[in-house]
Short mmCIF file of C-alpha atoms and ligand atoms in Angstrom, two decimals:
data_model
loop_
_atom_site.label_atom_id
_atom_site.label_comp_id
_atom_site.label_asym_id
_atom_site.label_seq_id
_atom_site.Cartn_x
_atom_site.Cartn_y
_atom_site.Cartn_z
CA MET J 880 0.00 0.00 0.00
CA ILE J 881 2.80 2.41 0.97
CA GLU J 882 6.29 1.36 0.02
CA LEU J 883 9.48 3.35 0.36
CA SER J 884 12.67 1.88 -1.07
CA ASP J 885 16.09 3.31 -0.37
CA LEU J 886 14.60 6.77 -0.03
CA ARG J 887 17.16 9.56 0.28
CA LYS J 888 16.60 13.29 0.67
CA VAL J 889 19.52 15.67 0.80
CA TYR J 890 19.04 19.41 1.30
CA PRO J 891 21.92 21.49 0.01
CA GLY J 892 22.81 24.23 2.49
CA PRO J 893 25.43 26.97 2.93
CA ALA J 894 27.21 24.94 5.61
CA GLY J 895 27.11 21.77 3.50
CA ASP J 896 24.53 19.15 2.62
CA VAL J 897 21.92 18.09 5.16
CA VAL J 898 21.04 14.43 4.81
CA ALA J 899 17.44 14.41 6.05
CA LEU J 900 16.62 10.86 4.87
CA ASP J 901 19.42 8.38 4.47
CA GLY J 902 18.16 5.22 2.74
CA ILE J 903 14.71 4.53 4.18
CA ASP J 904 13.00 1.21 3.46
CA LEU J 905 9.48 1.02 4.77
CA VAL J 906 6.28 -0.88 4.00
CA VAL J 907 2.88 0.04 5.45
CA GLU J 908 0.13 -2.48 4.83
CA ARG J 909 -3.28 -1.42 3.53
CA GLY J 910 -5.59 -0.48 6.40
CA ALA J 911 -2.81 -0.25 8.97
CA VAL J 912 -2.21 2.64 11.34
CA HIS J 913 1.54 3.16 11.22
CA GLY J 914 3.45 5.46 13.55
CA VAL J 915 6.73 7.19 12.74
CA VAL J 916 8.60 8.40 15.81
CA GLY J 917 11.95 9.99 16.47
CA ARG J 918 13.46 13.03 18.04
CA SER J 919 13.36 16.49 16.52
CA GLY J 920 15.26 16.65 13.23
CA ALA J 921 15.14 12.87 12.67
CA GLY J 922 13.47 13.36 9.28
CA LYS J 923 9.82 12.61 10.13
CA SER J 924 8.26 15.59 8.36
CA THR J 925 10.57 15.18 5.38
CA LEU J 926 9.38 11.60 5.08
CA ILE J 927 5.74 12.66 5.02
CA ARG J 928 6.45 15.44 2.51
CA CYS J 929 8.10 12.86 0.24
CA LEU J 930 4.99 10.67 0.57
CA THR J 931 2.76 13.54 -0.56
CA GLY J 932 5.11 14.54 -3.34
CA LEU J 933 5.47 18.02 -1.83
CA GLU J 934 9.15 17.17 -1.66
CA ARG J 935 11.02 15.38 -4.45
CA PRO J 936 13.29 12.61 -3.15
CA THR J 937 16.97 12.90 -4.05
CA SER J 938 16.84 9.21 -4.90
CA GLY J 939 14.79 6.12 -4.12
CA ARG J 940 11.19 5.14 -4.74
CA VAL J 941 7.93 6.22 -3.11
CA VAL J 942 4.93 4.09 -4.01
CA VAL J 943 1.55 5.08 -2.59
CA ASP J 944 -1.59 3.12 -3.44
CA GLY J 945 0.12 1.54 -6.43
CA THR J 946 1.42 4.82 -7.88
CA ASP J 947 5.12 5.65 -8.01
CA ILE J 948 4.97 9.22 -6.65
CA SER J 949 8.67 9.85 -7.19
CA ALA J 950 8.33 9.38 -10.97
CA LEU J 951 5.21 11.48 -11.63
CA PRO J 952 5.23 14.74 -13.55
CA GLU J 953 3.71 17.71 -11.66
CA GLN J 954 0.26 17.51 -13.26
CA ARG J 955 -0.24 13.80 -12.50
CA LEU J 956 1.17 14.40 -9.02
CA ARG J 957 -1.69 16.79 -8.25
CA ALA J 958 -4.19 14.09 -9.19
CA ALA J 959 -2.33 11.51 -7.08
CA ARG J 960 -2.34 13.90 -4.14
CA ARG J 961 -6.13 13.85 -4.19
CA ARG J 962 -5.86 10.19 -3.18
CA MET J 963 -4.03 11.32 -0.03
CA GLY J 964 -5.58 13.15 2.88
CA MET J 965 -3.30 15.32 4.98
CA VAL J 966 -3.74 16.39 8.58
CA PHE J 967 -1.31 18.71 10.34
CA GLN J 968 -0.69 19.90 13.89
CA HIS J 969 -2.20 23.31 13.13
CA VAL J 970 -5.27 23.08 10.93
CA ASN J 971 -5.39 26.03 8.59
CA LEU J 972 -9.10 26.49 8.06
CA LEU J 973 -10.44 29.39 6.02
CA ASP J 974 -11.80 31.73 8.70
CA SER J 975 -14.29 33.47 6.42
CA ARG J 976 -15.91 30.18 5.43
CA THR J 977 -18.30 28.06 7.46
CA VAL J 978 -17.32 24.59 8.61
CA ALA J 979 -19.33 23.09 5.73
CA ALA J 980 -17.69 25.40 3.18
CA ASN J 981 -14.24 24.47 4.51
CA VAL J 982 -14.96 20.78 4.06
CA ALA J 983 -16.43 21.48 0.60
CA PHE J 984 -13.28 23.29 -0.52
CA PRO J 985 -11.27 20.30 -1.82
CA LEU J 986 -14.42 19.09 -3.62
CA GLU J 987 -14.73 22.46 -5.38
CA VAL J 988 -11.09 22.24 -6.42
CA ALA J 989 -11.68 18.70 -7.71
CA GLY J 990 -14.68 19.95 -9.74
CA THR J 991 -17.36 17.98 -7.90
CA PRO J 992 -20.83 19.29 -8.94
CA ARG J 993 -22.52 21.50 -6.33
CA ALA J 994 -25.49 19.15 -5.77
CA GLU J 995 -23.19 16.25 -5.02
CA ARG J 996 -20.97 18.40 -2.78
CA SER J 997 -23.56 19.30 -0.15
CA GLY J 998 -24.59 15.68 0.43
CA ARG J 999 -20.98 14.59 0.69
CA VAL J 1000 -20.15 17.41 3.13
CA ARG J 1001 -23.07 16.47 5.35
CA GLU J 1002 -21.90 12.85 5.35
CA LEU J 1003 -18.33 13.86 6.24
CA LEU J 1004 -19.40 16.10 9.10
CA GLU J 1005 -21.56 13.29 10.50
CA LEU J 1006 -18.59 10.96 10.18
CA VAL J 1007 -16.40 13.17 12.40
CA GLY J 1008 -19.23 13.96 14.83
CA LEU J 1009 -19.78 17.57 13.77
CA GLY J 1010 -23.18 17.22 12.09
CA ASP J 1011 -24.50 20.15 14.12
CA LYS J 1012 -21.62 22.53 13.29
CA ALA J 1013 -22.06 22.86 9.53
CA GLY J 1014 -22.99 26.56 9.74
CA ALA J 1015 -20.45 27.52 12.40
CA TYR J 1016 -17.26 29.48 11.66
CA PRO J 1017 -13.80 28.20 12.66
CA ALA J 1018 -13.45 30.90 15.34
CA GLN J 1019 -16.48 29.39 17.11
CA LEU J 1020 -14.87 25.95 17.46
CA SER J 1021 -12.58 24.36 20.05
CA GLY J 1022 -9.13 23.12 19.01
CA GLY J 1023 -10.35 19.52 18.92
CA GLN J 1024 -13.37 20.46 16.80
CA ARG J 1025 -11.14 22.38 14.38
CA GLN J 1026 -8.92 19.33 14.06
CA ARG J 1027 -12.00 17.22 13.28
CA VAL J 1028 -12.99 19.69 10.54
CA GLY J 1029 -9.45 19.27 9.21
CA ILE J 1030 -9.88 15.50 9.20
CA ALA J 1031 -13.27 15.74 7.44
CA ARG J 1032 -11.69 18.03 4.84
CA ALA J 1033 -8.80 15.59 4.39
CA LEU J 1034 -11.30 12.79 3.73
CA ALA J 1035 -13.43 14.77 1.27
CA THR J 1036 -11.86 13.37 -1.90
CA GLU J 1037 -12.05 9.80 -0.53
CA PRO J 1038 -8.31 9.31 -0.17
CA ALA J 1039 -6.78 5.85 0.12
CA VAL J 1040 -4.29 7.09 2.69
CA LEU J 1041 -4.40 9.60 5.52
CA LEU J 1042 -1.07 11.23 6.36
CA CYS J 1043 -0.93 12.96 9.73
CA ASP J 1044 2.00 15.10 10.92
CA GLU J 1045 1.73 15.59 14.70
CA PRO J 1046 -2.09 15.67 14.52
CA THR J 1047 -2.59 15.87 18.27
CA SER J 1048 0.42 17.90 19.45
CA ALA J 1049 -1.64 21.04 19.94
CA LEU J 1050 -4.43 19.23 21.83
CA ASP J 1051 -4.89 18.40 25.51
CA SER J 1052 -4.82 14.76 26.55
CA ALA J 1053 -8.59 14.17 26.60
CA THR J 1054 -9.01 15.75 23.15
CA THR J 1055 -6.00 13.79 21.93
CA ARG J 1056 -7.68 10.52 22.93
CA GLN J 1057 -10.88 11.59 21.22
CA THR J 1058 -9.10 12.55 18.01
CA LEU J 1059 -7.07 9.34 17.95
CA GLY J 1060 -10.27 7.37 18.60
CA LEU J 1061 -11.82 9.09 15.60
CA ILE J 1062 -8.84 8.26 13.35
CA ARG J 1063 -8.96 4.62 14.39
CA ASP J 1064 -12.71 4.53 13.84
CA LEU J 1065 -12.29 6.00 10.36
CA ARG J 1066 -9.70 3.37 9.54
CA ASP J 1067 -12.11 0.65 10.71
CA ARG J 1068 -15.03 2.05 8.72
CA LEU J 1069 -13.28 3.25 5.56
CA GLY J 1070 -10.35 0.82 5.42
CA ILE J 1071 -8.05 3.77 4.90
CA THR J 1072 -4.29 3.44 5.50
CA VAL J 1073 -2.97 5.88 8.12
CA VAL J 1074 0.55 7.17 8.74
CA ILE J 1075 0.96 9.20 11.92
CA ILE J 1076 4.09 11.21 12.63
CA THR J 1077 4.44 11.87 16.32
CA HIS J 1078 6.93 12.49 19.07
CA GLU J 1079 4.48 11.14 21.67
CA MET J 1080 4.72 7.48 22.61
CA ALA J 1081 1.22 7.75 24.05
CA VAL J 1082 -0.07 8.18 20.49
CA VAL J 1083 1.70 5.01 19.39
CA ARG J 1084 0.37 3.08 22.37
CA GLU J 1085 -3.13 4.33 21.74
CA ILE J 1086 -3.66 3.58 18.05
CA CYS J 1087 -0.70 2.27 16.10
CA ASP J 1088 -0.54 -1.26 14.68
CA SER J 1089 3.07 -0.82 13.63
CA VAL J 1090 5.81 1.72 14.22
CA THR J 1091 9.13 2.97 12.83
CA LEU J 1092 11.79 4.70 14.91
CA LEU J 1093 13.83 7.18 12.86
CA GLU J 1094 17.16 8.64 13.87
CA HIS J 1095 19.39 10.84 11.71
CA GLY J 1096 17.25 9.96 8.71
CA ARG J 1097 17.65 6.22 9.16
CA VAL J 1098 15.34 3.48 10.40
CA VAL J 1099 16.65 2.33 13.78
CA GLN J 1100 13.84 -0.12 14.54
CA ASP J 1101 10.49 -1.03 13.05
CA GLY J 1102 7.80 -3.67 13.18
CA SER J 1103 4.35 -4.42 14.48
CA LEU J 1104 3.66 -3.16 17.99
CA ALA J 1105 3.65 -6.73 19.25
CA GLU J 1106 7.08 -7.33 17.66
CA VAL J 1107 8.78 -4.24 19.05
CA VAL J 1108 7.28 -4.66 22.52
CA THR J 1109 8.48 -8.25 22.81
CA ASP J 1110 11.91 -7.29 21.48
CA HIS J 1111 12.89 -6.96 25.13
CA GLY J 1112 15.36 -4.22 25.91
CA SER J 1113 14.98 -2.67 22.46
CA ARG J 1114 14.60 1.10 22.25
CA LEU J 1115 10.95 1.09 21.27
CA ALA J 1116 10.10 -1.52 23.91
CA ARG J 1117 11.72 0.64 26.58
CA GLU J 1118 9.98 3.74 25.31
CA LEU J 1119 6.57 2.16 25.01
CA ILE J 1120 6.80 0.88 28.58
CA PRO J 1121 8.89 3.54 30.30
CA VAL J 1122 11.16 2.86 33.25
CA PRO J 1123 10.05 4.47 36.50
CA ASP J 1124 12.47 6.84 38.21
CA LEU J 1125 13.65 4.84 41.21
CA PRO J 1126 15.97 5.78 44.08
CA LEU J 1127 18.80 3.30 44.61
CA GLY J 1128 20.53 2.20 47.82
CA PRO J 1129 24.35 2.15 48.13
CA SER J 1130 26.08 -0.77 46.33
CA ARG J 1131 22.76 -1.70 44.79
CA ALA J 1132 21.83 -1.89 41.10
CA LEU J 1133 18.60 -2.23 39.12
CA VAL J 1134 17.80 -5.17 36.90
CA GLU J 1135 14.82 -5.12 34.60
CA VAL J 1136 12.82 -8.26 33.92
CA THR J 1137 10.37 -8.41 31.02
CA TYR J 1138 8.14 -11.16 29.73
CA ALA J 1139 5.12 -11.64 27.50
CA THR J 1140 2.46 -13.24 29.68
CA ASP J 1141 1.58 -15.75 26.96
CA GLU J 1142 5.16 -17.08 27.21
CA VAL J 1143 5.78 -16.91 30.96
CA SER J 1144 3.03 -16.38 33.51
CA THR J 1145 3.38 -13.63 36.11
CA HIS J 1146 3.11 -16.37 38.73
CA ASP J 1147 6.19 -18.14 37.32
CA ALA J 1148 8.07 -14.87 36.86
CA LEU J 1149 7.53 -13.93 40.52
CA ALA J 1150 8.48 -17.44 41.65
CA ALA J 1151 11.75 -17.15 39.72
CA VAL J 1152 12.45 -13.80 41.39
CA ALA J 1153 11.58 -15.13 44.85
CA ALA J 1154 14.01 -18.02 44.33
CA LEU J 1155 16.84 -15.46 44.06
CA GLY J 1156 16.58 -14.87 47.82
CA ARG J 1157 15.95 -11.96 50.15
CA ASP J 1158 18.75 -9.83 48.75
CA VAL J 1159 16.74 -9.26 45.62
CA GLU J 1160 13.83 -6.88 46.03
CA VAL J 1161 10.98 -6.08 43.63
CA VAL J 1162 10.80 -2.26 43.67
CA ALA J 1163 8.37 -1.69 40.77
CA GLY J 1164 6.20 -3.73 38.50
CA THR J 1165 3.60 -3.29 35.76
CA ILE J 1166 1.58 -5.39 33.38
CA GLU J 1167 0.59 -3.44 30.29
CA THR J 1168 -1.64 -4.39 27.43
CA LEU J 1169 -0.22 -3.17 24.14
CA ALA J 1170 -1.52 -4.22 20.75
CA GLY J 1171 -3.58 -6.91 22.48
CA LEU J 1172 -0.46 -8.34 24.10
CA ARG J 1173 0.16 -8.41 27.85
CA VAL J 1174 3.71 -7.52 28.77
CA GLY J 1175 4.99 -7.75 32.34
CA ARG J 1176 7.92 -5.72 33.58
CA LEU J 1177 9.59 -5.87 36.98
CA GLN J 1178 12.34 -3.70 38.40
CA LEU J 1179 14.58 -5.59 40.81
CA GLU J 1180 17.01 -4.00 43.20
CA VAL J 1181 19.97 -6.35 43.60
CA PRO J 1182 23.45 -6.16 45.18
CA ALA J 1183 25.64 -4.49 42.54
CA ALA J 1184 28.16 -7.34 42.77
CA HIS J 1185 25.51 -9.95 41.89
CA VAL J 1186 24.01 -8.37 38.76
CA ASP J 1187 25.54 -10.84 36.30
CA ASP J 1188 24.60 -13.82 38.45
CA VAL J 1189 21.00 -12.63 38.85
CA ILE J 1190 20.65 -12.03 35.10
CA ALA J 1191 22.06 -15.49 34.30
CA ARG J 1192 19.62 -17.21 36.70
CA LEU J 1193 16.59 -15.30 35.41
CA THR J 1194 17.57 -15.99 31.81
CA ALA J 1195 17.71 -19.69 32.63
CA ASP J 1196 14.10 -19.31 33.80
CA ARG J 1197 13.13 -18.01 30.31
CA LEU J 1198 12.79 -14.42 31.48
CA HIS J 1199 14.43 -11.51 29.73
CA ALA J 1200 16.69 -9.72 32.20
CA ALA J 1201 19.10 -6.84 31.70
CA PRO J 1202 20.57 -3.96 33.68
CA THR J 1203 17.97 -1.18 33.83
CA VAL J 1204 18.70 1.74 31.53
CA ALA J 1205 16.86 4.83 32.69
CA GLY J 1206 16.06 7.95 30.70
CA ASP J 1207 14.59 8.60 27.30
CA PRO J 1208 16.25 6.34 24.74
CA THR J 1209 15.27 8.53 21.76
CA ASP J 1210 16.99 11.42 23.43
CA ARG J 1211 20.41 9.88 23.46
CA THR J 1212 22.99 10.84 20.90
CA ASP J 1213 25.27 8.08 19.77
CA PRO J 1214 28.80 9.29 20.62
CA ALA J 1215 30.14 7.06 17.84
CA ASP J 1216 28.09 8.97 15.29
CA PRO J 1217 30.16 11.85 13.93
CA ARG J 1218 27.12 13.77 12.75
CA GLY J 1219 26.01 14.85 16.22
CA ALA J 1220 22.49 15.48 17.39
CA THR J 1221 21.10 17.39 14.41
CA GLY J 1222 21.92 14.81 11.77
CA GLU J 1223 23.75 17.47 9.81
CA VAL J 1224 26.84 16.55 7.90
CA ALA J 1225 29.68 19.01 7.67
CA ALA J 1226 30.84 19.93 4.18
N1 ATP M 1047 13.69 22.74 3.49
C1 ATP M 1047 14.77 22.35 4.15
N2 ATP M 1047 15.99 22.84 3.83
C2 ATP M 1047 17.11 22.44 4.47
N3 ATP M 1047 17.11 21.55 5.48
C3 ATP M 1047 15.93 21.03 5.87
C4 ATP M 1047 14.70 21.40 5.24
N4 ATP M 1047 13.68 20.73 5.83
C5 ATP M 1047 14.26 19.97 6.79
N5 ATP M 1047 15.59 20.13 6.82
C6 ATP M 1047 16.55 19.44 7.71
O1 ATP M 1047 16.34 18.05 7.57
C7 ATP M 1047 16.40 17.38 8.83
C8 ATP M 1047 15.09 16.66 9.11
O2 ATP M 1047 14.05 17.63 9.26
P1 ATP M 1047 12.52 17.24 9.55
O3 ATP M 1047 11.73 18.48 9.52
O4 ATP M 1047 12.14 16.15 8.60
O5 ATP M 1047 12.62 16.66 11.02
P2 ATP M 1047 11.44 16.17 12.02
O6 ATP M 1047 11.79 14.78 12.42
O7 ATP M 1047 10.12 16.41 11.40
O8 ATP M 1047 11.64 17.13 13.27
P3 ATP M 1047 10.54 17.77 14.28
O9 ATP M 1047 10.19 16.68 15.26
O10 ATP M 1047 11.29 18.88 14.93
O11 ATP M 1047 9.37 18.24 13.46
C9 ATP M 1047 16.75 18.46 9.85
O12 ATP M 1047 18.15 18.45 10.04
C10 ATP M 1047 16.32 19.73 9.18
O13 ATP M 1047 17.09 20.82 9.62
MG1 MG M 1048 8.45 17.61 11.89
#
């Protein structure tokens, strides 16, 4: 449905070239909700602009809904873009037009006859739960309602894919949940493929089926949510189930134990921990359901000198155990990477 192969985007700049995308391979299945995460400057927005054809790739292929976007001349690109709905952090609605007229706008551009337009607009507003706001003006709406108008407008031309760049970043948490619920519902009802760019793991947890972690324009990790969550100790697993901030006694260290409850029961996991003796203390624990999968995670405080021994014994009990790494894994710069935090390459 969406397929990127060896996608590169280089921006020439006065201080040298900026490699924004450095050989991206990515497949998003039809009807999936796919998240793209990564720290600021990782290349997320560039990736979405390449998908929409707003940005020409330096090299590589971008195939959306069977069409090779990267090879299209401008005129055909405009037609292809009609098959893609776009939603941004800040919805730019036309203030002088009513909600209905805003949603009708892309239909006017596409040359849809007036009679057909009004029925379609009514349908779209019902779909996003704004049936009663057709005659309102953008200034009379809340941020969440404006975003829903933006989504209705994006769906007007019946796109096969919905591309969202930070769609909920300007919304509070309750409105975020509502908006994400709407996007998921639309996917279920319309079978549309959704790509969501976000820096919030909560968004991924809430609606994504699959996820890609970008760093310096490269894919660091990707897969279905179930895959990345059970890839114990991986960056996305740690981010999706964050480590609590725990105080530590002298000469003590933290060991993290993770398990999928369909592989090891919590009962067996706790029995394995208890067998380690009184020197090993459970200081935190959670069981989270992500992508329909229950994942248990325990933080153990152990004598610093026994870390290796504890990990070996837990591993023998089929648990995944590793020293706890605190902090935000997407926020760490790889000291071995000469390009530094911004992903910019010196001339
Ligand atoms: N038009 C441009 N000209 C030159 N460099 C650009 C341009 N657009 C983006 N870049 C650079 O490309 C890299 C990736 O930018 P991009 O906007 O894709 O990041 P992002 O992941 O969306 O970041 P954020 O989370 O801050 O939105 C950055 O180093 C950025 O400075
Ligand atoms: Mg961006």
